[in-house]
XYZ file of C-alpha atoms in Angstrom:
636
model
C 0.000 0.000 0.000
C 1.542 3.881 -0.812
C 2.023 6.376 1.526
C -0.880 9.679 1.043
C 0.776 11.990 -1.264
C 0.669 15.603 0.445
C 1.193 18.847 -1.603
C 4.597 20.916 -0.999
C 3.208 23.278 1.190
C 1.785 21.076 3.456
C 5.869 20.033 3.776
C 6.656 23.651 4.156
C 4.424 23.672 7.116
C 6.243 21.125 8.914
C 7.417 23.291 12.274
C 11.224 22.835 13.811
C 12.627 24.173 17.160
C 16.301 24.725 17.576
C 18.854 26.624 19.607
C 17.600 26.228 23.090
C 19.049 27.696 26.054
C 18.434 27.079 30.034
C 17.555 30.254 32.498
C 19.282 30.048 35.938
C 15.361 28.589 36.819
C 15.215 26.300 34.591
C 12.853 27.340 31.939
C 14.022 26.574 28.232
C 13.770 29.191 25.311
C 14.330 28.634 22.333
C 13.528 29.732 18.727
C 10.427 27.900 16.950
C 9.153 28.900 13.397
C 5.334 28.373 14.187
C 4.217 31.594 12.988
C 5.909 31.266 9.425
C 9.878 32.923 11.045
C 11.406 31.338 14.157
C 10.451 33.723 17.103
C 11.543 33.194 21.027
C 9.284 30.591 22.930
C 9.815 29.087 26.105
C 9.207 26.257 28.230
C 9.484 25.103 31.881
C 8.525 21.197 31.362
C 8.618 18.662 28.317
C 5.856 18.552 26.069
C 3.619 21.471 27.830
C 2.379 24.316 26.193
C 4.760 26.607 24.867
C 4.832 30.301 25.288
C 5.639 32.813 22.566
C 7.749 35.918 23.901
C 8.083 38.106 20.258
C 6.088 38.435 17.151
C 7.907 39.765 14.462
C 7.612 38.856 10.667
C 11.627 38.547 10.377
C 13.692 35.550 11.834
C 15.033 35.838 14.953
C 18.779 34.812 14.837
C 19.386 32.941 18.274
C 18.410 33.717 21.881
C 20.481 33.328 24.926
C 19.072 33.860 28.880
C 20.767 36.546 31.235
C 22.424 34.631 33.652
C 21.427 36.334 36.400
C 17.718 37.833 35.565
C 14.698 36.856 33.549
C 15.706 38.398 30.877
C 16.802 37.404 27.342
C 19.353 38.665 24.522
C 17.938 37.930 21.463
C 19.236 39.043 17.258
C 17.348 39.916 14.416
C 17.812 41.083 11.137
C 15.800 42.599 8.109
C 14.790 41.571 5.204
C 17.245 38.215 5.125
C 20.080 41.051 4.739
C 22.330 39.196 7.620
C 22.660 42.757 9.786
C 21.733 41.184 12.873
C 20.552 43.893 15.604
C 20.815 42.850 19.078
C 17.830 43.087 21.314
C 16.634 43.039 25.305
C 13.621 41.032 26.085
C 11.666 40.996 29.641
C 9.183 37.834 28.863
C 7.280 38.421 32.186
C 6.364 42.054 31.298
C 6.817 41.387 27.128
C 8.914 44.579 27.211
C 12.030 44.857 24.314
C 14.454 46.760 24.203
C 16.408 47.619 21.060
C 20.284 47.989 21.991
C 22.239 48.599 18.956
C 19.785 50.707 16.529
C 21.955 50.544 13.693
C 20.949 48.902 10.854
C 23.763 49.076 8.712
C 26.020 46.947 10.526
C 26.270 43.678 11.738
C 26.428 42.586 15.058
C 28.207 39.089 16.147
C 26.530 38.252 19.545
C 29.552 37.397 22.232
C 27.570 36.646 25.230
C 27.054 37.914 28.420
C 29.230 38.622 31.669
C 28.563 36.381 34.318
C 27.286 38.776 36.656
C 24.817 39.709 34.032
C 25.381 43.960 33.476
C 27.258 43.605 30.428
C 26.916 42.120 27.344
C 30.143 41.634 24.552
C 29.766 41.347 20.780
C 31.647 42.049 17.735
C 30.672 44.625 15.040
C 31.613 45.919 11.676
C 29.708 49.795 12.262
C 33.122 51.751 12.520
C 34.094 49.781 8.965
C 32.186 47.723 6.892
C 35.251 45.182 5.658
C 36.216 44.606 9.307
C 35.050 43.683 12.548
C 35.465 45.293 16.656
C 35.095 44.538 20.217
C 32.373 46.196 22.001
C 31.096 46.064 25.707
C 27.605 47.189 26.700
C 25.594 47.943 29.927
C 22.679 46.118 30.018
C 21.056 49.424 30.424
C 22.783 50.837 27.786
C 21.639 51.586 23.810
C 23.119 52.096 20.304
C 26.684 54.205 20.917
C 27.074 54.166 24.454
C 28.782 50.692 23.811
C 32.307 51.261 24.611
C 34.827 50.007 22.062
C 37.400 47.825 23.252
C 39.626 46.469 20.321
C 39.800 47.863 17.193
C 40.222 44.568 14.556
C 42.016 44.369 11.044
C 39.671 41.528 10.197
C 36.693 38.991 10.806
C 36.733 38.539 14.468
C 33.938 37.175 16.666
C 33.893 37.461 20.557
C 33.265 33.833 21.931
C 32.852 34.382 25.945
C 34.102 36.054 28.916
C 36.725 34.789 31.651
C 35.262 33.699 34.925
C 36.028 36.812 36.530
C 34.957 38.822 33.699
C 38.122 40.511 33.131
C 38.875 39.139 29.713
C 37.030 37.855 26.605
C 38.115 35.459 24.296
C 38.451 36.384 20.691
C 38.229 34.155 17.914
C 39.903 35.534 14.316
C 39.221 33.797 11.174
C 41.485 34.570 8.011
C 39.659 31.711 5.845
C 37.220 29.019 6.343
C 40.166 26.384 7.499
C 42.623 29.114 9.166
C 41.266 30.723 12.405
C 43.486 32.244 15.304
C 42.277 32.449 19.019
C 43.265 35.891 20.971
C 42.374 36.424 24.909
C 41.422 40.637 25.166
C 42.141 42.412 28.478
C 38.403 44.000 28.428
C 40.197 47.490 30.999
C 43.097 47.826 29.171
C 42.537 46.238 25.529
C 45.482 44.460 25.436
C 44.827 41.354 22.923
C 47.393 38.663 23.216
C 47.655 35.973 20.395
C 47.216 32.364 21.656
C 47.965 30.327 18.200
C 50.147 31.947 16.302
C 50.589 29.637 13.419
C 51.781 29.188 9.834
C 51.010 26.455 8.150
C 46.628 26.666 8.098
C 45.035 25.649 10.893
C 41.045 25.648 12.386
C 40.449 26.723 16.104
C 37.016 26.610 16.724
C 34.368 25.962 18.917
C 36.467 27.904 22.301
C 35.733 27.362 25.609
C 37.641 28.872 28.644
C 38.840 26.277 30.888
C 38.134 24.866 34.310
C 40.406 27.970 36.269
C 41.255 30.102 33.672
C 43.934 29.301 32.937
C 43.330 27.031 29.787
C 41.028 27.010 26.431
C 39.531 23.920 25.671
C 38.968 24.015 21.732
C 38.280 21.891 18.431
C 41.325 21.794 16.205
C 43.034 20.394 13.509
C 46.510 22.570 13.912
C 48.657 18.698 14.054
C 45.637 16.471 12.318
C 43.759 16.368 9.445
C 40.691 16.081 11.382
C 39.371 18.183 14.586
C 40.356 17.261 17.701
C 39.456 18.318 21.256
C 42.485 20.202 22.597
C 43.464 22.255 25.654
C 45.930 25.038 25.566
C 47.743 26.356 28.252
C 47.303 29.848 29.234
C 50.737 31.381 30.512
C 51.326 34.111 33.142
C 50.689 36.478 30.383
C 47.273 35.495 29.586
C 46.528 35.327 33.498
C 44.855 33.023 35.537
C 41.286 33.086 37.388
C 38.778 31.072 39.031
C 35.969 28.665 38.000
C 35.088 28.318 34.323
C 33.528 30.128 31.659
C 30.175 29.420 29.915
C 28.816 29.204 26.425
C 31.198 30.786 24.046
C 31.120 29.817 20.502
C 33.462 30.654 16.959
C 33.438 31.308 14.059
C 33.612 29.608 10.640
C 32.867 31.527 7.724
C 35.335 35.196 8.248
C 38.372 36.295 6.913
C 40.776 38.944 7.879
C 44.598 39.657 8.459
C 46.065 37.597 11.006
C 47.422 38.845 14.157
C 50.542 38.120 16.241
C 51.625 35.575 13.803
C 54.900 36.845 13.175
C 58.391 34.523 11.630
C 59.301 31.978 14.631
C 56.306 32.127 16.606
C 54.819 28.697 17.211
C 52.241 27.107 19.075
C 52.275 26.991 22.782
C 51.645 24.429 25.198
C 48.262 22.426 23.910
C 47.659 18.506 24.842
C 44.759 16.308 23.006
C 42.263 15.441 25.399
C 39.661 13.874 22.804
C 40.923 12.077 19.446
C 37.478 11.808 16.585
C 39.988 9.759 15.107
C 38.817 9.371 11.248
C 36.339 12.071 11.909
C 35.688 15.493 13.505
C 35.014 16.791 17.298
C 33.487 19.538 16.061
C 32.076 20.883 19.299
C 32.607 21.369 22.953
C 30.601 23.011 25.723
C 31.929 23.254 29.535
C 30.419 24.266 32.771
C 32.141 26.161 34.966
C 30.907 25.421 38.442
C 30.474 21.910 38.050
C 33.953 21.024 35.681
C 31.199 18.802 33.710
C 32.067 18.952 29.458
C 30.192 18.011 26.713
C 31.585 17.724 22.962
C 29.932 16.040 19.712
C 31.644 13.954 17.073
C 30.518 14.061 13.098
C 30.928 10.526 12.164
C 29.715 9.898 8.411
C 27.415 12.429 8.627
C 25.588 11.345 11.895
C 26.597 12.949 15.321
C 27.748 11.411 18.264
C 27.821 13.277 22.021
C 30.196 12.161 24.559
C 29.095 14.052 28.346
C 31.766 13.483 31.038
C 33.618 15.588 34.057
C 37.273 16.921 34.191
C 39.094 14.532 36.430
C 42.692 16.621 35.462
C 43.266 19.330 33.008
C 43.424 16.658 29.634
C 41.281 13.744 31.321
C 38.037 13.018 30.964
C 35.481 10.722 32.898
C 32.933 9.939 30.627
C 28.820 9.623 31.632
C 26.345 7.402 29.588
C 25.973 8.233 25.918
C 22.702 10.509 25.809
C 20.058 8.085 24.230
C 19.718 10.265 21.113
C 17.876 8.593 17.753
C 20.750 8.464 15.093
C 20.673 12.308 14.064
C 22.414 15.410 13.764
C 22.639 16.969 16.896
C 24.128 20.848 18.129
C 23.527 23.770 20.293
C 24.584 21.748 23.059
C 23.377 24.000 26.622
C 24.322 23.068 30.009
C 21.314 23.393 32.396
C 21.529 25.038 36.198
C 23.992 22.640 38.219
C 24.791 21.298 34.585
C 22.811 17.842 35.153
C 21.136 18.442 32.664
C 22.131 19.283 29.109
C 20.104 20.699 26.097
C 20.745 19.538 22.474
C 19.016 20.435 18.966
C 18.141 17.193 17.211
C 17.291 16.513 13.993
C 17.147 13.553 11.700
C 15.711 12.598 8.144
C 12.619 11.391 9.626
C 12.771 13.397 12.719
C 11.794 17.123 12.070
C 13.998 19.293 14.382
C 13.784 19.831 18.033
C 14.779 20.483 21.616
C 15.653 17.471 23.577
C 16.829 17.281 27.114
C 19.464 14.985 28.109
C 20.354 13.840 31.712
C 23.951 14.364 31.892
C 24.455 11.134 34.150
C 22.370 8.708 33.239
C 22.461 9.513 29.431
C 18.636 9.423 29.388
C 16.811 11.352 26.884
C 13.263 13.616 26.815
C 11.734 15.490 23.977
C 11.021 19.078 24.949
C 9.753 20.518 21.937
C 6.841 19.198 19.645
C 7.178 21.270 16.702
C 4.403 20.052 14.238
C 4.967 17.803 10.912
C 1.420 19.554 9.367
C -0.116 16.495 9.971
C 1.870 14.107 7.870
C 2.534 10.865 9.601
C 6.525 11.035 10.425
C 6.430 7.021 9.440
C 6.480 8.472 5.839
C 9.606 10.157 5.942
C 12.051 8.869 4.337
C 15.688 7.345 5.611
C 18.540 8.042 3.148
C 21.431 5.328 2.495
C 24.623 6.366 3.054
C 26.451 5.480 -0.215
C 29.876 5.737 -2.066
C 30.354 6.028 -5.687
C 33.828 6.063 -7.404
C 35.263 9.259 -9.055
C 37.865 10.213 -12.107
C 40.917 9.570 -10.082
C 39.837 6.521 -8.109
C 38.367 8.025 -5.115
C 34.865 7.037 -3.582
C 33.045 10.046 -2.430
C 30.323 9.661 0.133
C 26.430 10.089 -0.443
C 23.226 9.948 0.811
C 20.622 8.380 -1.779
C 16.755 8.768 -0.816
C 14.673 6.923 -3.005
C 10.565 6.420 -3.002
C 8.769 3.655 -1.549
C 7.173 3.025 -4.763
C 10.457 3.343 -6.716
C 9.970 0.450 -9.960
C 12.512 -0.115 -12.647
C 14.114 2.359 -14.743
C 10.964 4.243 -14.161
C 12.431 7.404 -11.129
C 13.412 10.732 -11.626
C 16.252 11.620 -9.773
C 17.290 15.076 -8.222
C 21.013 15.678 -7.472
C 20.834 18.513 -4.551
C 24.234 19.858 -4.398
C 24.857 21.720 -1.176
C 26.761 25.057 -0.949
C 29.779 26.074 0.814
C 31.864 24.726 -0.671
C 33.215 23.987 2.738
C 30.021 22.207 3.797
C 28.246 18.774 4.294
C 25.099 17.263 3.272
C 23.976 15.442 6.235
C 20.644 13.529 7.309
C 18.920 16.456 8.824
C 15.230 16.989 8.327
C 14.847 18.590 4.819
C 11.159 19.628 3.759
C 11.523 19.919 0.507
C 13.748 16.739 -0.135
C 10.728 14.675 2.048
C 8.309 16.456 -0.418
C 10.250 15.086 -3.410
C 10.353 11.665 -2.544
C 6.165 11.621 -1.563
C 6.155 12.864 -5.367
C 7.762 10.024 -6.918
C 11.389 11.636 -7.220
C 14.478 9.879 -5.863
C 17.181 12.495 -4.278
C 21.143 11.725 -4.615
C 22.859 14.564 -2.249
C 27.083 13.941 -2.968
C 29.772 15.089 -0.324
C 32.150 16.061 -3.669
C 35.253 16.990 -2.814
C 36.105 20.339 -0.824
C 32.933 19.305 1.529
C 33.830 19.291 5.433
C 33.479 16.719 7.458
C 35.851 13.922 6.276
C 39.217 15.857 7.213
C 41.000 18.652 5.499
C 42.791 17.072 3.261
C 40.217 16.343 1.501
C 38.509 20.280 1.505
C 41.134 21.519 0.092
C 40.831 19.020 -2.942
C 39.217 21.502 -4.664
C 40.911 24.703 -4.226
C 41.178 27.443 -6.759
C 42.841 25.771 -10.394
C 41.096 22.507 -9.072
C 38.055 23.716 -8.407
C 36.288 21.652 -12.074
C 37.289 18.674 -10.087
C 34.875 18.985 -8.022
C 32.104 19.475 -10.890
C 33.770 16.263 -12.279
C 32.127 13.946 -8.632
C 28.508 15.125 -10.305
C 29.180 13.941 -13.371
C 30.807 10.572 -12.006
C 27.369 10.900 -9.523
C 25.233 11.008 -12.400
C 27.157 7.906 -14.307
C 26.641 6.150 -10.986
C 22.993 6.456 -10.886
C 22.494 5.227 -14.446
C 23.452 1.708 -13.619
C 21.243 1.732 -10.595
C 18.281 -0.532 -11.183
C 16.109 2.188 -10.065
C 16.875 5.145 -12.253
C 15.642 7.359 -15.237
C 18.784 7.955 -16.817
C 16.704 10.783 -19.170
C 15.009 12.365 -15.986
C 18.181 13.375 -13.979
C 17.927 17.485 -12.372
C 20.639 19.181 -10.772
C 19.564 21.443 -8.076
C 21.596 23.469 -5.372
C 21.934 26.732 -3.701
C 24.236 29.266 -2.910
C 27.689 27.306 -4.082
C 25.835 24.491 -4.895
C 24.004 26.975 -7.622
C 27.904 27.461 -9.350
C 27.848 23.470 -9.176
C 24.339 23.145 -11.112
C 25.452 26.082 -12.895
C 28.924 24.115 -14.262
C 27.100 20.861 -14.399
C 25.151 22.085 -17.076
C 27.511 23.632 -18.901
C 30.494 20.900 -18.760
C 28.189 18.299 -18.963
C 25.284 19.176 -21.006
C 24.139 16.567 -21.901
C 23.581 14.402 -18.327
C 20.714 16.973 -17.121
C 16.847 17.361 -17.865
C 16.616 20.420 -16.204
C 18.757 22.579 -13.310
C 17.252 24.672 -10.571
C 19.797 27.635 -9.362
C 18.776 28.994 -5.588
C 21.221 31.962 -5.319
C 24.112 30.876 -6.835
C 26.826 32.014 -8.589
C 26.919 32.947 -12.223
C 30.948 34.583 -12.843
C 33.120 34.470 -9.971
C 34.339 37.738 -10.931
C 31.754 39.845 -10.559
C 30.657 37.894 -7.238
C 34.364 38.625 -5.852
C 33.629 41.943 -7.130
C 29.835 42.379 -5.595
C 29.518 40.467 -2.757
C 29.744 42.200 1.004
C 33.169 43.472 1.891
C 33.419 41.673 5.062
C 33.339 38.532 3.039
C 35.661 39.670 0.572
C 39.045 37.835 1.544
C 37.513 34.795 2.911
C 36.247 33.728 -0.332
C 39.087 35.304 -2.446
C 41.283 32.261 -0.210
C 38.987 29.770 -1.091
C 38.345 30.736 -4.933
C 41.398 32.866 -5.852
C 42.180 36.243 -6.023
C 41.015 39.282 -8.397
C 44.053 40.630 -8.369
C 46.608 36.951 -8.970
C 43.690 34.309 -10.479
C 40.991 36.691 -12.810
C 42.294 34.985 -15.855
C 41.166 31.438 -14.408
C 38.051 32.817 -12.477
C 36.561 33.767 -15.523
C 37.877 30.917 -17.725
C 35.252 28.841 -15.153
C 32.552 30.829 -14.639
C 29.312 29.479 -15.703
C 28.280 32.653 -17.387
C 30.904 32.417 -20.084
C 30.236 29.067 -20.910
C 26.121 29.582 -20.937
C 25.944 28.767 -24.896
C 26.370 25.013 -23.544
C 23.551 24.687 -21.353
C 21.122 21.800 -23.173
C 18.840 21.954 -20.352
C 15.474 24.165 -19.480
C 16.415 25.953 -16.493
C 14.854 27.764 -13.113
C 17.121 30.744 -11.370
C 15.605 31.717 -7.528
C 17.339 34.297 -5.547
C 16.051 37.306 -2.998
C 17.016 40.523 -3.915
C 18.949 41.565 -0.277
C 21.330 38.783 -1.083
C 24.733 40.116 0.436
C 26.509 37.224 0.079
C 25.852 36.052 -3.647
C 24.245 39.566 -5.183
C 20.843 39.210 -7.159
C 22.692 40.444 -10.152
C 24.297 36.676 -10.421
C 20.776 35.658 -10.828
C 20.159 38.167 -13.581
C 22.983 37.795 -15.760
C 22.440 33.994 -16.037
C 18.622 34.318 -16.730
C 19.620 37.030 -19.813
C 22.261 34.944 -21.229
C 20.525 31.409 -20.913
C 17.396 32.590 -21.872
C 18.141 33.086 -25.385
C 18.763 29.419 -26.026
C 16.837 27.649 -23.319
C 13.956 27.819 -21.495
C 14.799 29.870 -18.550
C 12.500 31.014 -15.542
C 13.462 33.189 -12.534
C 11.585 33.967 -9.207
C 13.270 37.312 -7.348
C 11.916 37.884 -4.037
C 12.068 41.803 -2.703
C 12.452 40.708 0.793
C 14.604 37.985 1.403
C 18.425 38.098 1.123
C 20.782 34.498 0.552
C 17.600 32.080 1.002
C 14.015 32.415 1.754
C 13.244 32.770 5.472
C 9.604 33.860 5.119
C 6.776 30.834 5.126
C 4.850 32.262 2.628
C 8.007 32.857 0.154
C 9.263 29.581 1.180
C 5.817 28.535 -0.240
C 5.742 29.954 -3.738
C 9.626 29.016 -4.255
C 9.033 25.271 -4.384
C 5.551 25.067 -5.567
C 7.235 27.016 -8.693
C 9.897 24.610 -8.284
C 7.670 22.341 -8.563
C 5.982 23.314 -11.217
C 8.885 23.907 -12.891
C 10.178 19.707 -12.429
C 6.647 18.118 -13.254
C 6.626 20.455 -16.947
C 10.106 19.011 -17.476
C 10.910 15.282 -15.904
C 7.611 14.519 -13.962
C 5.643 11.683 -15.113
C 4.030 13.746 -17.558
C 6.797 15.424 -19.116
């Protein structure tokens, strides 16, 4: 017997719940995307009713408890144009307060002292290409917030020192090259903690159990992450206790500092090896030396709780009693003995669950809705390999309908963005939508994905960069000699990145594709490099090439100058705020391809590099589609 078949925006509907955070009493916020944007909603028990705290028609970014009132820091931004305000809420009286109040500039939430009458973040207002250290009273709005480091780059503030006397500063140059700094907050001294040469990740900080140590994921000695503490000397300082959330992070650029010829590494030991794969987060209490760090192994997380027993040494608690999932936002509770985890899973649409730190056992806090559509009809991927054009097998996850018969399935090949990203078996919508309709979806980790060391994301750097484009086309000769497949009904779809990769799929290999659907992507690399925000500017320029050294070989790969070879109808989505991948990559594609092929576009006003609204969210993929039944569905 088949499953119902359910129309896409009854998918769309389907509700998720993510980033929760304890208050010093125990109640759980979090942000939930009920009302069509994820707002702030709390809880005080598992499964009760939840209540909504702020009712805004844009997204609220993430949400974090004072930890000393009942009172909430919350970010928001306009329009999906990623400048983040930060915000005050009271949910007793439902009072906010706006602190920053300006909307040019971005605003990097650093988190709050432990006394709870300052906040710290980091902000590009004073230039837009680089990023500052502020402290703010909580009382305090827009430019009272006292500048405490000027940067030269992308930096991001990632928590204070127990005594609240420092912060810690995390610096990234690329995606894969990051530098850690500890900032005297009185005298705004910043002293380097990993000066480096050869590229290196630090991510994910944490201040140790007495101050006098950072606890942090990275790969400086590996190719994959590993939990590491690093000695602070008496020049860093020493304090008491341990610092709370902090966080990193992993998409900023900007000149490196205190890296200088002969400096090296200090004093760091390995306290937890992934081995194969990557400890790509860590979250420590400070009152109660408890720690709590996740593993990405194939894809699928695993979370290790324990306690510090000495500096490098942990004594590890029962595995929480998670469903096999990708699992984050990791949130120590009051006491820490209890911990708070975003889950999500192919058939498990994303939530808040609660974890006992001890005993490893597991509740469900959050019930965000599926719109009715029985979760036994989602869909569980297989985790595949397929071999490549130089002998290597690069991972996948291959979703295929219940009613799949011979040679008879249309296949969509979702390539995520980045590039220095994963597919993994989270709850996707739209790919559970596909599948109800009869469509099998192949999602490759090509190479340059994360995840699987980085070795392997560099394997597509700048002048190898095709290589990468080469995996789809090996994915695609892969799926023709499964048993399943419509070799003549095979779509490439993708966003951001992944746009470029439908983008050069189509034109390398015209004649593989049906039909290609672009979500803000990129058209010419060029006039991205040139276009795209200036704070992102140098990041991407490491991971592409440069302008000024490579514009010879940007442009000899941009899609855009290779459009006559595009075979295939095509569909180009993108929201006009875009400050990442400018609309105008969108509109440059859709003029040149549209003189040979059939070419639709969808530009929404008011969203930036994706769709954030419901109802936008809506009328993107029923287009879509649309678009995919005129051109491969069964009546095509």
């Amino acid at each position: 017997m088949s499953n119902p078949t359910y129309d896409i925006e009854r998918y769309l509907n389907v509700r998720s719940a993510h980033g929760g955070a304890f208050a010093p009493d125990g109640t759980l916020a979090f942000l939930m995307d009920t009302t069509g944007t994820p707002q702030v909603w709390s809880l005080t028990e598992p499964g009760a009713w939840p209540e909504q705290h702020t009712f805004y028609e844009e997204r609220v970014t993430f949400v974090d408890w004072s930890p000393e009132r009942r009172e909430l820091a919350f970010g928001m931004d306009e329009g999906g144009n990623e400048r983040a305000q930060l915000y005050r809420l009271d949910p007793d009286a439902g009072v906010v307060t706006e602190w920053t109040g300006m909307p040019e500039a971005k605003h990097r939430w650093g988190g709050w002292s432990h006394d709870g009458e300052r906040f710290a973040f980091a902000s590009n207002r004073r230039d837009e290409a680089v990023f500052d250290v502020y402290v703010q009273g909580r009382e305090e709005t827009g430019e009272e917030a006292e500048l405490v480091y000027e940067g030269d780059g992308w930096l991001s503030v990632a928590g204070w020192s127990p005594d609240d006397s420092r912060l810690l500063v995390h610096e990234a140059h690329a995606s894969f090259d990051h530098d850690l700094h500890v900032l005297d907050v009185d005298s705004g001294e910043l002293t380097t903690l990993t000066p480096h040469s050869a590229e290196a990740r630090f991510s994910s900080p944490e201040w140790g159990p007495a101050g006098d140590a950072v606890y942090v994921c990275t790969d400086h000695a590996s190719d994959t992450l590993r939990l590491e503490r690093i000695a602070l000397g008496d020049e860093a300082g020493a304090d008491g206790g341990v610092a709370g959330d902090g966080g990193g992070a992993d998409d900023a650029t900007g000149d490196r500092a205190g890296d200088g010829a002969g400096e090296t590494l200090g004093d760091l030991t390995v306290v937890a090896d992934g081995g194969d794969w990557n400890v790509d987060g860590v979250v420590v209490d400070e009152d109660t030396n408890r720690v709590a760090y996740s593993r990405n192994v194939e894809g699928y997380t695993r979370i290790t709780v324990g306690e510090f027993t000495a500096p490098d040494r942990i004594d590890e608690f029962a595995e929480p009693d998670l469903p096999r999932c990708v699992a984050g936002g990791l949130s120590f509770g009051p006491d820490a003995d209890r911990l708070a985890i975003t889950v999500t899973g192919s058939t498990v649409n994303t939530n808040c669950y609660v974890a006992d730190v001890k005993s490893g056992e597991v509740q469900r806090w959050t019930y965000a809705a599926t719109a009715g559509i029985p979760a036994e009809t989602f869909v569980e991927p297989e985790l595949v390999h397929y071999p490549t054009f130089d002998g290597r097998d690069i991972p996948a996850f291959f979703s295929t309908p219940d009613d799949a018969g011979e040679r008879d399935t249309p296949v969509v090949v979702d390539i995520h963005g980045g590039p220095e990203s994963q597919r993994r078996p989270s709850f996707n919508a739209v790919k559970q939508y596909l599948l109800n309709a009869g469509y099998a979806v192949f999602e490759p980790n090509v190479r340059g994905s994360s995840g699987y060391g980085k070795a392997y994301s560099h394997l597509d750097d700048v002048e190898r960069r095709m290589d990468s484009v080469a995996d789809v086309e090996a994915a695609v000769e892969w799926l023709h000699d499964h048993p399943v497949v419509d070799p003549d009904r095979i779509v490439a779809m993708g966003g951001s990145y992944g746009g470029f990769m439908v983008l050069s799929a189509l034109t390398e290999y015209p004649d593989l594709w049906a039909a290609g659907v672009d979500i803000v992507g990129i058209a010419s690399f060029v006039t991205f490099l040139e276009n795209t925000g200036d704070w992102r500017r140098e990041l991407r320029e490491a991971e592409y090439g440069s302008l000024e050294d490579d514009r010879e070989f940007l442009e000899s790969i941009s899609p855009i100058n290779h459009v006559d070879e595009i075979d295939a109808p095509l569909f180009v989505l993108h929201g006009a705020n875009d400050p990442r991948v400018p609309v105008g990559e969108a509109e440059q594609i859709v003029e040149e391809a549209g003189e040979h092929v059939p070419t639709r576009s969808l530009i929404f006003e008011d969203e930036g590099h994706g769709f954030s609204k419901l109802e936008n969210r809506i009328e993107a993929y029923r287009a879509i589609e649309e678009f995919l039944n005129e051109h491969v569905g069964d009546g095509a």
